[in-house]
Coordinates of N, CA and C in Angstrom, one line a residue:
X1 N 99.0 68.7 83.2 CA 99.1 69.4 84.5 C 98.0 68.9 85.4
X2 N 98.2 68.7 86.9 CA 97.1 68.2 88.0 C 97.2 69.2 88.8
X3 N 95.9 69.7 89.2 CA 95.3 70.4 90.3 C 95.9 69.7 92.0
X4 N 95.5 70.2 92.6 CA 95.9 69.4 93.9 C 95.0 68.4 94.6
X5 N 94.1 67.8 93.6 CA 93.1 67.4 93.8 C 93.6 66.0 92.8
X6 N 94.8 66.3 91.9 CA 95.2 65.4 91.2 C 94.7 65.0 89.9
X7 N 93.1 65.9 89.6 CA 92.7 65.3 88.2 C 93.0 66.5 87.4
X8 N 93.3 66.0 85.9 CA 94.4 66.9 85.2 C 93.1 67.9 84.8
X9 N 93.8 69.2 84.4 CA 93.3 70.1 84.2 C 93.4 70.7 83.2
X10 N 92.2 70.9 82.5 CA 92.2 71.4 81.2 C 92.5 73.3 80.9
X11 N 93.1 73.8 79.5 CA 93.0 75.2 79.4 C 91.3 75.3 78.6
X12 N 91.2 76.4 79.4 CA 90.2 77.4 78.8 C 89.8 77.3 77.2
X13 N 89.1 77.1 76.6 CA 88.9 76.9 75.6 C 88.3 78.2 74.9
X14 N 89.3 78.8 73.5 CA 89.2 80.2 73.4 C 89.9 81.3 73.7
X15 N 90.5 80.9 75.3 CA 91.3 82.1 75.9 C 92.2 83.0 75.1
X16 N 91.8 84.0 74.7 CA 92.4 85.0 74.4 C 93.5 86.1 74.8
X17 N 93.0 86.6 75.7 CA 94.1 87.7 76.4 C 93.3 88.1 77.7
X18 N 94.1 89.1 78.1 CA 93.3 89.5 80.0 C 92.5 90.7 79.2
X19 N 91.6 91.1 80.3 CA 90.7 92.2 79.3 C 90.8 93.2 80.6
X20 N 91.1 92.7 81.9 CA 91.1 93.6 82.6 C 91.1 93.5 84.0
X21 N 91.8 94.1 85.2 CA 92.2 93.5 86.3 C 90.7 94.4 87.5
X22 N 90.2 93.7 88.4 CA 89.3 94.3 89.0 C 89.8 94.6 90.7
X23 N 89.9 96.1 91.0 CA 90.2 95.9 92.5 C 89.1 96.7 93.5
X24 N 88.8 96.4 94.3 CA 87.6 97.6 95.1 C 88.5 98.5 95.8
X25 N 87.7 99.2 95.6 CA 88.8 100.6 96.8 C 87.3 101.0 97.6
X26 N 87.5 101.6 98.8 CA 86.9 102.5 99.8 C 86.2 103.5 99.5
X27 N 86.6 104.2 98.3 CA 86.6 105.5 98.1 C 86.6 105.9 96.1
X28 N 85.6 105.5 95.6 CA 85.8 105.8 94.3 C 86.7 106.4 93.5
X29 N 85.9 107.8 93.8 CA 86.5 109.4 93.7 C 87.7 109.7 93.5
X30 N 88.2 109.0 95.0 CA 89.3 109.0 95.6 C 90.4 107.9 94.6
X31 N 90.0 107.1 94.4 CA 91.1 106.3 94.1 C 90.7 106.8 92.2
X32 N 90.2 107.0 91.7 CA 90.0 107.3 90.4 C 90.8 108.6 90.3
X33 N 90.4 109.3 91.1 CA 91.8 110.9 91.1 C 93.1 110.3 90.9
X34 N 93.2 109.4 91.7 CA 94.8 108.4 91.8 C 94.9 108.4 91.0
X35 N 94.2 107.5 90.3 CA 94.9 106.6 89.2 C 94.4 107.4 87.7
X36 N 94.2 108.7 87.6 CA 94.2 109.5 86.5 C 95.1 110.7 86.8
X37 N 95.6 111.6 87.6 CA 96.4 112.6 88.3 C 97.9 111.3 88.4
X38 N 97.8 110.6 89.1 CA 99.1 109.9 89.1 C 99.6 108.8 88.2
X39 N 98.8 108.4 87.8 CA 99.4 107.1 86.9 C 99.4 107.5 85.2
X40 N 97.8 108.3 85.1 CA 97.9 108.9 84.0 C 96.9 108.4 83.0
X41 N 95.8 107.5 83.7 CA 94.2 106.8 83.2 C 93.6 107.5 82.6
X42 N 92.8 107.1 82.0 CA 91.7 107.9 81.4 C 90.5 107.0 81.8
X43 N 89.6 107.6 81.9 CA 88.3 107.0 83.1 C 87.1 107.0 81.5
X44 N 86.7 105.6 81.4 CA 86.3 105.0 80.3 C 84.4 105.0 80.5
X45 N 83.9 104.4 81.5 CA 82.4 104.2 82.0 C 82.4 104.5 83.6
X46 N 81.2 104.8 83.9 CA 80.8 104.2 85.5 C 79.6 103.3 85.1
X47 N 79.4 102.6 86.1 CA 78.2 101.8 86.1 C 77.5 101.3 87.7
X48 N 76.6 101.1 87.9 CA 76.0 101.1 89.5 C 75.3 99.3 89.5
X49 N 75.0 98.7 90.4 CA 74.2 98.0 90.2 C 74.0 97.3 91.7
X50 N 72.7 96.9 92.2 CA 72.6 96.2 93.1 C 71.9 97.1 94.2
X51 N 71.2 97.2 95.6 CA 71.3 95.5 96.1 C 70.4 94.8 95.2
X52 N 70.4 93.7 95.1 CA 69.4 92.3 94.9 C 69.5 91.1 95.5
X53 N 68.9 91.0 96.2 CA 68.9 90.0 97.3 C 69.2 88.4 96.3
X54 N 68.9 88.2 95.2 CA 69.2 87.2 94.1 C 70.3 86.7 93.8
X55 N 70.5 88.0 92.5 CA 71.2 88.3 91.5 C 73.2 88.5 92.4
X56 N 72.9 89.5 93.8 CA 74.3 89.8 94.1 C 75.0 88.2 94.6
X57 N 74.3 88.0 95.5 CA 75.1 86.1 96.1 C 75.2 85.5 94.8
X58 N 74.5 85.7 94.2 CA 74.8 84.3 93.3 C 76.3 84.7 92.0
X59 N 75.6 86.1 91.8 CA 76.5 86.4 90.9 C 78.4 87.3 91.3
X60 N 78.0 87.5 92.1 CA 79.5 87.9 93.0 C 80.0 87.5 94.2
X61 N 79.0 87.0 94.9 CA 79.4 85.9 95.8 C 79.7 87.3 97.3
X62 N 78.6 87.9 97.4 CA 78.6 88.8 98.2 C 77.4 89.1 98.7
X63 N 77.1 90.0 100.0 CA 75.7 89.5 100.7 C 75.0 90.6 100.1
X64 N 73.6 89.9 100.6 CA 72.3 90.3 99.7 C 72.2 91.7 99.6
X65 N 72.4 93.1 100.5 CA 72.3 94.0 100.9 C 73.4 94.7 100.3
X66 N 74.5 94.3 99.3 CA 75.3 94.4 98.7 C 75.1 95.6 97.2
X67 N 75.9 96.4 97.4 CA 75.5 97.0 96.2 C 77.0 97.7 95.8
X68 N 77.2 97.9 94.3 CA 78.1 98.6 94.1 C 78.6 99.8 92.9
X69 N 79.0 100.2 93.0 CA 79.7 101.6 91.4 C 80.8 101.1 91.3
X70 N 81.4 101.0 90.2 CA 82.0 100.6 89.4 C 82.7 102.0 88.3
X71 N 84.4 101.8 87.6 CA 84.5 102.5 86.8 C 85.8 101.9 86.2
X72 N 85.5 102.0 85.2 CA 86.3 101.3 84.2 C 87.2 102.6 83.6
X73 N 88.7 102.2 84.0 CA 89.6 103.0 83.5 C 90.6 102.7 82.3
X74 N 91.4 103.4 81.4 CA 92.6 102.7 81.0 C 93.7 103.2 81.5
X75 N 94.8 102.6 81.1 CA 96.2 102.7 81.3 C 96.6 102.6 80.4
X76 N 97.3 103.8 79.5 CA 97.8 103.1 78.1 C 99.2 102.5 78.5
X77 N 99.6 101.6 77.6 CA 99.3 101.0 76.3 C 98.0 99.9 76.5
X78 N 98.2 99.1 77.3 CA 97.6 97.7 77.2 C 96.8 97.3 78.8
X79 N 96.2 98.3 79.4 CA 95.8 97.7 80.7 C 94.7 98.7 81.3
X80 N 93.3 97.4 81.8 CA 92.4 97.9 81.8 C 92.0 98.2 83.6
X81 N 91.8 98.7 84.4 CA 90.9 98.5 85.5 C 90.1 99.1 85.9
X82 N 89.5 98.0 86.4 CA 88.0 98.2 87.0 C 88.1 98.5 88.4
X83 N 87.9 99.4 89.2 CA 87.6 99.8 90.0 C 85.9 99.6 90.9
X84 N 85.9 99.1 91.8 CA 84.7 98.6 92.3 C 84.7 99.7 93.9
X85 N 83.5 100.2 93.9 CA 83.6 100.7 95.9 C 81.9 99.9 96.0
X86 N 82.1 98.9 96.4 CA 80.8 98.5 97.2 C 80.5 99.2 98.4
X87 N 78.8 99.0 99.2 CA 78.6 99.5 100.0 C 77.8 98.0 101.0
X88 N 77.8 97.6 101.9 CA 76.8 96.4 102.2 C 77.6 96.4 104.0
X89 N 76.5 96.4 104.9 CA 76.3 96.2 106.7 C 77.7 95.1 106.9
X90 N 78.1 94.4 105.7 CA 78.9 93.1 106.0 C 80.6 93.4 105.5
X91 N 80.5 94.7 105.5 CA 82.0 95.1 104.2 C 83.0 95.2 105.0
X92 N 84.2 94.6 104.9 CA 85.0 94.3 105.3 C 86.1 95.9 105.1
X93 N 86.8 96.6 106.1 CA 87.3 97.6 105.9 C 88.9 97.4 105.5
X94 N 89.2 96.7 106.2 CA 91.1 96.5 105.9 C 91.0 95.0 104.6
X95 N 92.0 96.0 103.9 CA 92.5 95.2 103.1 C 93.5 94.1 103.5
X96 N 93.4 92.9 102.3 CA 94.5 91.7 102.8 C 95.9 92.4 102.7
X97 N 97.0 92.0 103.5 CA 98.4 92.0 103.7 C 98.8 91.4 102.3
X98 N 100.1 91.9 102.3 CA 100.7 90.7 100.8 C 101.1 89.7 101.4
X99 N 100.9 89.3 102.7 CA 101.5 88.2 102.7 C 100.3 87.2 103.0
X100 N 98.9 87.8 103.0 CA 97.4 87.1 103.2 C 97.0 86.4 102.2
X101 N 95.9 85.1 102.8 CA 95.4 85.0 101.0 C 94.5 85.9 100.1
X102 N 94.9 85.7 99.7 CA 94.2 87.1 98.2 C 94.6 88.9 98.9
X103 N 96.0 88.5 99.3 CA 96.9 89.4 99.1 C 97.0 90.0 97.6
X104 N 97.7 90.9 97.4 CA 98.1 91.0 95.4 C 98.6 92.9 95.5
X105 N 99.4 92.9 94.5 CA 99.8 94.5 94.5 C 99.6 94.5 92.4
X106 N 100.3 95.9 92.4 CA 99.7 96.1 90.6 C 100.9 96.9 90.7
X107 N 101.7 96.4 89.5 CA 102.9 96.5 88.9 C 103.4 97.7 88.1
X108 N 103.8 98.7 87.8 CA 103.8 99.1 86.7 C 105.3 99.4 86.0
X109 N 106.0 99.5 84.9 CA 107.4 100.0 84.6 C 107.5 101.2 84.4
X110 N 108.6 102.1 84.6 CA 109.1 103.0 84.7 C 110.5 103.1 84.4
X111 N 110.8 104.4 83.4 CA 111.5 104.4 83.1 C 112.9 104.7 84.0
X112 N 112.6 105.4 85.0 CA 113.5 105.7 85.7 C 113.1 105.4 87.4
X113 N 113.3 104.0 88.2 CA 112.4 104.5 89.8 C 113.0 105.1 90.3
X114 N 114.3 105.6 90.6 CA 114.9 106.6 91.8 C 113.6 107.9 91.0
X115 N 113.5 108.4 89.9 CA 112.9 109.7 89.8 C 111.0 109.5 89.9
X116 N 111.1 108.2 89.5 CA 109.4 107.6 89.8 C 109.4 108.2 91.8
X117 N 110.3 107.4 92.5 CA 110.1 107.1 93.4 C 110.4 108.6 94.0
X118 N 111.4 109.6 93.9 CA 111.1 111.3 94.2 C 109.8 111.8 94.0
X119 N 109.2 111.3 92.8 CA 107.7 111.6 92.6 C 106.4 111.4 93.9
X120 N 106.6 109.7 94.2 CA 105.6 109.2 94.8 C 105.7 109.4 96.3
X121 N 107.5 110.2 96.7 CA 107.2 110.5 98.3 C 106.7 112.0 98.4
X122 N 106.4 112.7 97.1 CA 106.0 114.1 97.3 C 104.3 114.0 97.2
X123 N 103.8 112.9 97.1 CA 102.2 112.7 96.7 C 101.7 112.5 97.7
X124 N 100.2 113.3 98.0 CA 99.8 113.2 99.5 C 99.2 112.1 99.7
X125 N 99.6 111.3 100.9 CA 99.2 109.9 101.1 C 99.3 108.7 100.9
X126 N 101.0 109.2 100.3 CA 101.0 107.9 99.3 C 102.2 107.5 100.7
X127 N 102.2 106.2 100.5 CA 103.8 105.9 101.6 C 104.7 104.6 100.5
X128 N 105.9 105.3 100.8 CA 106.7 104.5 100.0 C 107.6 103.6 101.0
X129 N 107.6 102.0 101.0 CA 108.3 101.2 101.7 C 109.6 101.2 101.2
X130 N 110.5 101.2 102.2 CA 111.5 100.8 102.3 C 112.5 102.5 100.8
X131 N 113.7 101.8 100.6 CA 114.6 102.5 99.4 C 114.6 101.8 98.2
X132 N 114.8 102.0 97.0 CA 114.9 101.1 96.3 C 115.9 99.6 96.2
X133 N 115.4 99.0 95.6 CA 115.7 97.7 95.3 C 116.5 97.0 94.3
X134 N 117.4 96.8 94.3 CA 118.1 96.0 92.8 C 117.9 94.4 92.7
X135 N 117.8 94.0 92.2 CA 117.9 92.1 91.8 C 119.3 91.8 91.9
X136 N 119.9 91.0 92.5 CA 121.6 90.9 91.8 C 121.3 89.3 91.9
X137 N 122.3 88.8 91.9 CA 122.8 87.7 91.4 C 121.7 86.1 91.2
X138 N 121.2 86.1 92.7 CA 120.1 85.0 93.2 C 118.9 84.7 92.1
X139 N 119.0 85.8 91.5 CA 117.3 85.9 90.4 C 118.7 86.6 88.7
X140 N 119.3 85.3 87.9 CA 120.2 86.1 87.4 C 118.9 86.6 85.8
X141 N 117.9 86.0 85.8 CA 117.6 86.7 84.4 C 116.8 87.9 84.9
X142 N 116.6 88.2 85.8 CA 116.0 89.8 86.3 C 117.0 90.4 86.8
X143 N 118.3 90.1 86.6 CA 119.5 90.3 87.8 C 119.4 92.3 86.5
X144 N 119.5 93.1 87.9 CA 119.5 94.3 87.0 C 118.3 95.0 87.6
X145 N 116.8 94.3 87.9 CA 116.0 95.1 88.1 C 115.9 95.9 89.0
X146 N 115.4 97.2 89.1 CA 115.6 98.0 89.8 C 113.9 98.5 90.3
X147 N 113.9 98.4 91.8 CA 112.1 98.0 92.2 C 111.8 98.8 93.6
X148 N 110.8 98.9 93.6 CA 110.3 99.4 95.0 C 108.6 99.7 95.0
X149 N 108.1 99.0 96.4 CA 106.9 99.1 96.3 C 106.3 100.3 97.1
X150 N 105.0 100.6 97.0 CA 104.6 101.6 97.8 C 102.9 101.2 97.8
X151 N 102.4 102.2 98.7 CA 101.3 102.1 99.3 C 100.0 103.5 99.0
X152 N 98.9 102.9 98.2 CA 98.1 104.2 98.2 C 97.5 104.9 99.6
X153 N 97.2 105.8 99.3 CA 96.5 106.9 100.1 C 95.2 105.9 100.7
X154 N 94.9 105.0 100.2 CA 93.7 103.7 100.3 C 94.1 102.1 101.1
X155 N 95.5 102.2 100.6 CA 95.9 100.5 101.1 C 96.3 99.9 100.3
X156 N 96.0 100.5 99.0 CA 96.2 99.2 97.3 C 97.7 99.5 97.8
X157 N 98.6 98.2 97.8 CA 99.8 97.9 97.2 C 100.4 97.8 95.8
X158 N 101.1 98.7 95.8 CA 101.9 99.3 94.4 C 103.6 98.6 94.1
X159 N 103.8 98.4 93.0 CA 105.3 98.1 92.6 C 105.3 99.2 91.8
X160 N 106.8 99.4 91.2 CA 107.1 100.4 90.5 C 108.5 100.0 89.8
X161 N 109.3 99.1 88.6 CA 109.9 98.4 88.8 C 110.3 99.5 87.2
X162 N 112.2 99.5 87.4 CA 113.0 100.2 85.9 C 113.8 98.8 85.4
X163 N 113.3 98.2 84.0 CA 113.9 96.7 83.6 C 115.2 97.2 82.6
X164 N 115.0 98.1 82.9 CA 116.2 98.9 81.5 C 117.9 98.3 81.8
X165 N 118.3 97.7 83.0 CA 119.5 97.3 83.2 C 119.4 95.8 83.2
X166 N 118.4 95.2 83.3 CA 119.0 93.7 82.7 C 118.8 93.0 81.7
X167 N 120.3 92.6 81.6 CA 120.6 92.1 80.4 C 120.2 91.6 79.1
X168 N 119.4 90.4 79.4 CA 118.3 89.5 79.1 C 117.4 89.4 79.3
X169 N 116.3 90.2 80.0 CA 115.2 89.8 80.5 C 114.1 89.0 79.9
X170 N 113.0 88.2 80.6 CA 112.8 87.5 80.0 C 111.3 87.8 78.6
X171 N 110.8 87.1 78.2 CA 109.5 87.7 77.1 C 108.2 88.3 78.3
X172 N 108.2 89.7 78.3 CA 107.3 90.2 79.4 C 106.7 91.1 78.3
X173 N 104.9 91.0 78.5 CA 103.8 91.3 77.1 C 104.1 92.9 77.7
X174 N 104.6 93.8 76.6 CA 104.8 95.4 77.2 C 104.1 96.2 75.5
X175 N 105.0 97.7 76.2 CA 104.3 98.4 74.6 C 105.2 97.7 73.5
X176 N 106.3 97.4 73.6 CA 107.1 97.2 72.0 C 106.5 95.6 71.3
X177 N 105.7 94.7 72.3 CA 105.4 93.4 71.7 C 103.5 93.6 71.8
X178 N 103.0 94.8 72.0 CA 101.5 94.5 72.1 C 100.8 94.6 71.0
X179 N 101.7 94.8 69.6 CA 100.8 94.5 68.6 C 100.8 93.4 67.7
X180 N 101.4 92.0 68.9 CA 101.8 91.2 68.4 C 100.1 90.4 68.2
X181 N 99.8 89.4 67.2 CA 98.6 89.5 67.4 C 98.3 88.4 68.8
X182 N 97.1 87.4 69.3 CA 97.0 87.3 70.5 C 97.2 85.7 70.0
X183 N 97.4 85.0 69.5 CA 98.1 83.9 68.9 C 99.1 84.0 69.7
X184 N 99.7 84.6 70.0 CA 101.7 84.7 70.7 C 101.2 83.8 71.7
X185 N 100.3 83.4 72.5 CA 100.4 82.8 73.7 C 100.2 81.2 73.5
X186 N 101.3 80.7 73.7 CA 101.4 79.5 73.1 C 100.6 78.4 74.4
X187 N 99.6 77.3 73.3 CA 99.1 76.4 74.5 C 100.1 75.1 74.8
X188 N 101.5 75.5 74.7 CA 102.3 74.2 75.2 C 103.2 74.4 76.5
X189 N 102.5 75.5 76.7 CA 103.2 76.2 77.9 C 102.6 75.8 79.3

């Protein structure tokens, strides 16, 4: 494999599995309520750290006056996030668009979205785009999925996707393969 830069690129040496996805929100509290009342988390640590005029540029790549709380949630079965609300004179208030760079939304499956999605237009603040979504023909090994995204009370962009109607779909790491051990990820991929 070559970078765009054309010199080939090596894997990670060791890589094991993801340990955990990191997003900042505005509002701690606020988005921790979310994602334990709605999703269904369980809120694992907090932790604080910073300003240091040093330690924050170098190590997060953020300005000196920078400080932040942190809380580390789960999602059962298999998914961890960290939740970040920095505070710093230089903080940027609107989040990226999905169609920006370092745009990104967070996925989750469901067993049913028409009744996920009755859920999420009764939640205060939440806005749900558009109606739901099917896959048909153009995408035929997802052909079946049934999807719709939505928007927190904050800005985070949300999917909400039911895989239960297609056919085939393809090897996606869920609860029925997470006790596979972490060898399954093959390096010829």
């Amino acid at each position: 494999m070559s970078g765009a830069s054309g010199k080939t690129l090596r894997r990670l040496p060791g890589l094991q599995y993801t340990d955990h996805v990191g997003l900042t929100v505005p509002n701690l509290e606020d988005a921790i309520s979310f994602f334990v009342e709605v999703l269904g988390a369980e809120e694992l640590y907090r932790s604080e750290r910073g300003p240091d005029a040093e330690f924050m540029p170098t190590n997060f790549e953020v300005p000196a006056d920078a400080k932040l709380t942190l809380a580390m949630l789960r999602l059962p079965p298999n998914l961890n996030i960290e939740l970040f609300e920095w505070s710093s004179a230089e903080r940027r208030e609107t989040p990226p668009r999905h169609c920006d760079a370092g745009g990104h939304h967070l996925c989750f499956v469901v067993d049913d979205v028409d009744e996920a999605v009755a859920v999420l237009r009764e939640t205060p603040g939440v806005r749900v785009l558009g109606e739901r979504k099917e896959v048909a023909g153009d995408s035929p090994r997802v052909a079946g999925n049934r999807w719709t995204y939505f928007v927190t009370p904050w800005g985070l962009l949300m999917e909400i996707v039911d895989r239960s109607r297609v056919a085939a779909p393809p090897r996606l790491v869920g609860p029925a393969d997470w006790t596979a051990t972490h060898n399954t990820f093959r390096k010829d991929v």
